mmCIF file of C-alpha atoms in Angstrom:
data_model
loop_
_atom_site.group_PDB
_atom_site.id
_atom_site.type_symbol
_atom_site.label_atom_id
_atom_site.label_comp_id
_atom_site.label_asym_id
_atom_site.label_seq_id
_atom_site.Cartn_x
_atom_site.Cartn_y
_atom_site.Cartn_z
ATOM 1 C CA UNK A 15 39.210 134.215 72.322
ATOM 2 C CA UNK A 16 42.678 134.540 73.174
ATOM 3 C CA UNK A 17 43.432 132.962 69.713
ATOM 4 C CA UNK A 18 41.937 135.767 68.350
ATOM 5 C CA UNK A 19 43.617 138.595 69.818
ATOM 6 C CA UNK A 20 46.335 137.396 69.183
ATOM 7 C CA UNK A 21 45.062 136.563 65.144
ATOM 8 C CA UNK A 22 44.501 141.065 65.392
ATOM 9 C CA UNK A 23 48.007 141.825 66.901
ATOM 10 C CA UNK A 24 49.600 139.610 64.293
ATOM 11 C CA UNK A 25 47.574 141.282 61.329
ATOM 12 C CA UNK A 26 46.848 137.978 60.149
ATOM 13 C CA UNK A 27 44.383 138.912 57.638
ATOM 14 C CA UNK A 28 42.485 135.653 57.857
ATOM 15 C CA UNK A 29 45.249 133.248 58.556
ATOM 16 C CA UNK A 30 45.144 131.305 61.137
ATOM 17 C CA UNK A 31 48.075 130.669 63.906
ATOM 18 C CA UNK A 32 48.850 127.047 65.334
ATOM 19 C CA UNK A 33 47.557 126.978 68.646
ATOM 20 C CA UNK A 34 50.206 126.641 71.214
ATOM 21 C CA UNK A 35 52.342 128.973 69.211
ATOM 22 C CA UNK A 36 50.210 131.761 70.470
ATOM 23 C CA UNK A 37 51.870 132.943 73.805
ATOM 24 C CA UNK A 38 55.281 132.551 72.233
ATOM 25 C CA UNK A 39 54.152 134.666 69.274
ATOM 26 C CA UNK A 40 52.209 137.183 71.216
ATOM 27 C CA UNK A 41 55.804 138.031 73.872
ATOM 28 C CA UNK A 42 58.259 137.969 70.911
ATOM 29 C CA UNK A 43 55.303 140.746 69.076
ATOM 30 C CA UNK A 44 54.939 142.556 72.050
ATOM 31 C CA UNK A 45 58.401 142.647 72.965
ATOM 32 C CA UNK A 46 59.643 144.025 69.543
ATOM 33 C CA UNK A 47 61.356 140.715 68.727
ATOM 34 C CA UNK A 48 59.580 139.734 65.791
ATOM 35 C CA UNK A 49 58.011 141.275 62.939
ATOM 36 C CA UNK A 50 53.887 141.693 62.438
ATOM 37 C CA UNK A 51 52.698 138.860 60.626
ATOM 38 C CA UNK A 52 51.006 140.998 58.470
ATOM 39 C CA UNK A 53 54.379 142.888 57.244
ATOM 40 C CA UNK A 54 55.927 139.438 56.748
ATOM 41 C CA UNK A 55 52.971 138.250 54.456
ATOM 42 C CA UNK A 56 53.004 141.856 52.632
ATOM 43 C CA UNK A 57 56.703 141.129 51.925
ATOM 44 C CA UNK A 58 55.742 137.560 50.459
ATOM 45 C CA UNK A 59 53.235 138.862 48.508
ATOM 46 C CA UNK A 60 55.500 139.554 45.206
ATOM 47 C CA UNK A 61 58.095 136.611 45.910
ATOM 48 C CA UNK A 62 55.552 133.794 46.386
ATOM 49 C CA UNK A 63 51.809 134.712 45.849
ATOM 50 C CA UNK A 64 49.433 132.625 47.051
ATOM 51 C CA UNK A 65 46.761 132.219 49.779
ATOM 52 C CA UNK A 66 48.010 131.343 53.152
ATOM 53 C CA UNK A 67 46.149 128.135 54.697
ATOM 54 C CA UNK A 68 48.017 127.910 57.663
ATOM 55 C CA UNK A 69 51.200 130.069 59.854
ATOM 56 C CA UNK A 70 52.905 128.347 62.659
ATOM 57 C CA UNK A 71 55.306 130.539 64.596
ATOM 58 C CA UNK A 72 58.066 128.692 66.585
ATOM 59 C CA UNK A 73 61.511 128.973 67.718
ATOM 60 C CA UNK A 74 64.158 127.228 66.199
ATOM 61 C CA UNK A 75 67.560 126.668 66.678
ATOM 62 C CA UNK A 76 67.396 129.841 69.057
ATOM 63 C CA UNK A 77 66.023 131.529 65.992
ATOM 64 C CA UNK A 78 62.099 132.488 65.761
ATOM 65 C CA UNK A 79 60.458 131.460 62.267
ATOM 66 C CA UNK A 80 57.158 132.047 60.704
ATOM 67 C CA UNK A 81 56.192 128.265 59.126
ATOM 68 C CA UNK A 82 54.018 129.603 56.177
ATOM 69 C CA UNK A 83 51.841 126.975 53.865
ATOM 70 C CA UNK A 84 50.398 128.613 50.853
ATOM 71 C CA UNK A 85 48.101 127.757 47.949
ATOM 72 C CA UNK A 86 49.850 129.037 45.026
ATOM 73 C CA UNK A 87 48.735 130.278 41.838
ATOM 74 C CA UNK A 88 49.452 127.252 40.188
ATOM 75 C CA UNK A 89 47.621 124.979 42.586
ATOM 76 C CA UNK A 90 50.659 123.593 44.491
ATOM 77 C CA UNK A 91 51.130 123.644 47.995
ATOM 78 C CA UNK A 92 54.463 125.506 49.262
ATOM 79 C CA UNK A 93 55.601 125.370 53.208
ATOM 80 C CA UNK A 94 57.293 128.578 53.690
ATOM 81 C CA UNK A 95 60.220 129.286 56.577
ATOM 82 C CA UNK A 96 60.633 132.700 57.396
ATOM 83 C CA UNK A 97 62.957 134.639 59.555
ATOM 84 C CA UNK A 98 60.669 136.427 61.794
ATOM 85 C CA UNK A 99 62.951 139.269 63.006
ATOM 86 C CA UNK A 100 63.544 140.125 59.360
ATOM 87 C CA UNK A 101 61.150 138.372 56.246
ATOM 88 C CA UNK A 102 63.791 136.783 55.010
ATOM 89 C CA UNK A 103 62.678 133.668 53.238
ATOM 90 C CA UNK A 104 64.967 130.541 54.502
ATOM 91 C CA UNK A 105 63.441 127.831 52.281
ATOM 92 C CA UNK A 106 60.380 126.907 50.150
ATOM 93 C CA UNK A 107 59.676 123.544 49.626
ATOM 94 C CA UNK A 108 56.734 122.776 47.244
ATOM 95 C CA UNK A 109 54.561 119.575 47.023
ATOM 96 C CA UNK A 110 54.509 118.185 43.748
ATOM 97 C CA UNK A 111 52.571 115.283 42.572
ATOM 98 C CA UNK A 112 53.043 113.915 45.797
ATOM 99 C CA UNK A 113 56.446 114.434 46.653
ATOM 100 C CA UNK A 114 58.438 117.327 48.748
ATOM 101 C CA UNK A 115 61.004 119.179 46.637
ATOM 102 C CA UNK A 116 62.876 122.208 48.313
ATOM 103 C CA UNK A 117 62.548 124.418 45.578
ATOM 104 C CA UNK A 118 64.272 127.324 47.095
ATOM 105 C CA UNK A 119 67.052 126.804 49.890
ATOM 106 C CA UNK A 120 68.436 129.949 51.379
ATOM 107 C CA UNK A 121 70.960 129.028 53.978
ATOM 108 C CA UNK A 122 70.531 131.200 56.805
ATOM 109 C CA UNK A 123 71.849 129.407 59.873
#
């Protein structure tokens, strides 16, 4: 259950978040740290449309990240990092036939 609570406070609209990653995200929410996952995923919605299969939420590099994997239009899989505190997109990488390609680096560190 506490999965999902935490799945409503997010506004994950069906997503699901890693378990683990749920105490972390629920503090940084709660706390004002981080943005709602919703309002991340509404700010994705025109630069990279697709239907989320899975969010991880994690710290890295002292910086907390929203790991996004989407189904896109196009039937490729895209992993996602965004900056939580903001909805900046840091990277997209997209699996084609087989392979990883980062198909949109953003810097950000």
């Amino acid at each position: 259950m506490p999965t999902m609570l935490l799945l409503c406070a997010l506004g994950a609209g069906g997503a699901a978040v890693a378990h683990g990653d749920h105490e972390l995200a629920r503090q940084a929410l709660e706390s004002g740290q981080v943005l709602p996952l919703a309002t991340v995923l509404g700010k994705l919605a025109h630069e990279a449309p697709g239907q989320v299969l899975k969010v991880e939420f994690e710290r890295e590099d002292g910086r907390f990240i929203y790991e996004i994997r989407l189904l896109q239009n196009d039937g490729r899989v895209a992993k996602l990092k965004v900056d939580a505190v903001d909805g900046r997109v840091l990277s997209i990488k997209r699996r084609e036939a087989g392979k990883d390609t980062d198909a949109h680096p953003r810097g950000g560190r």
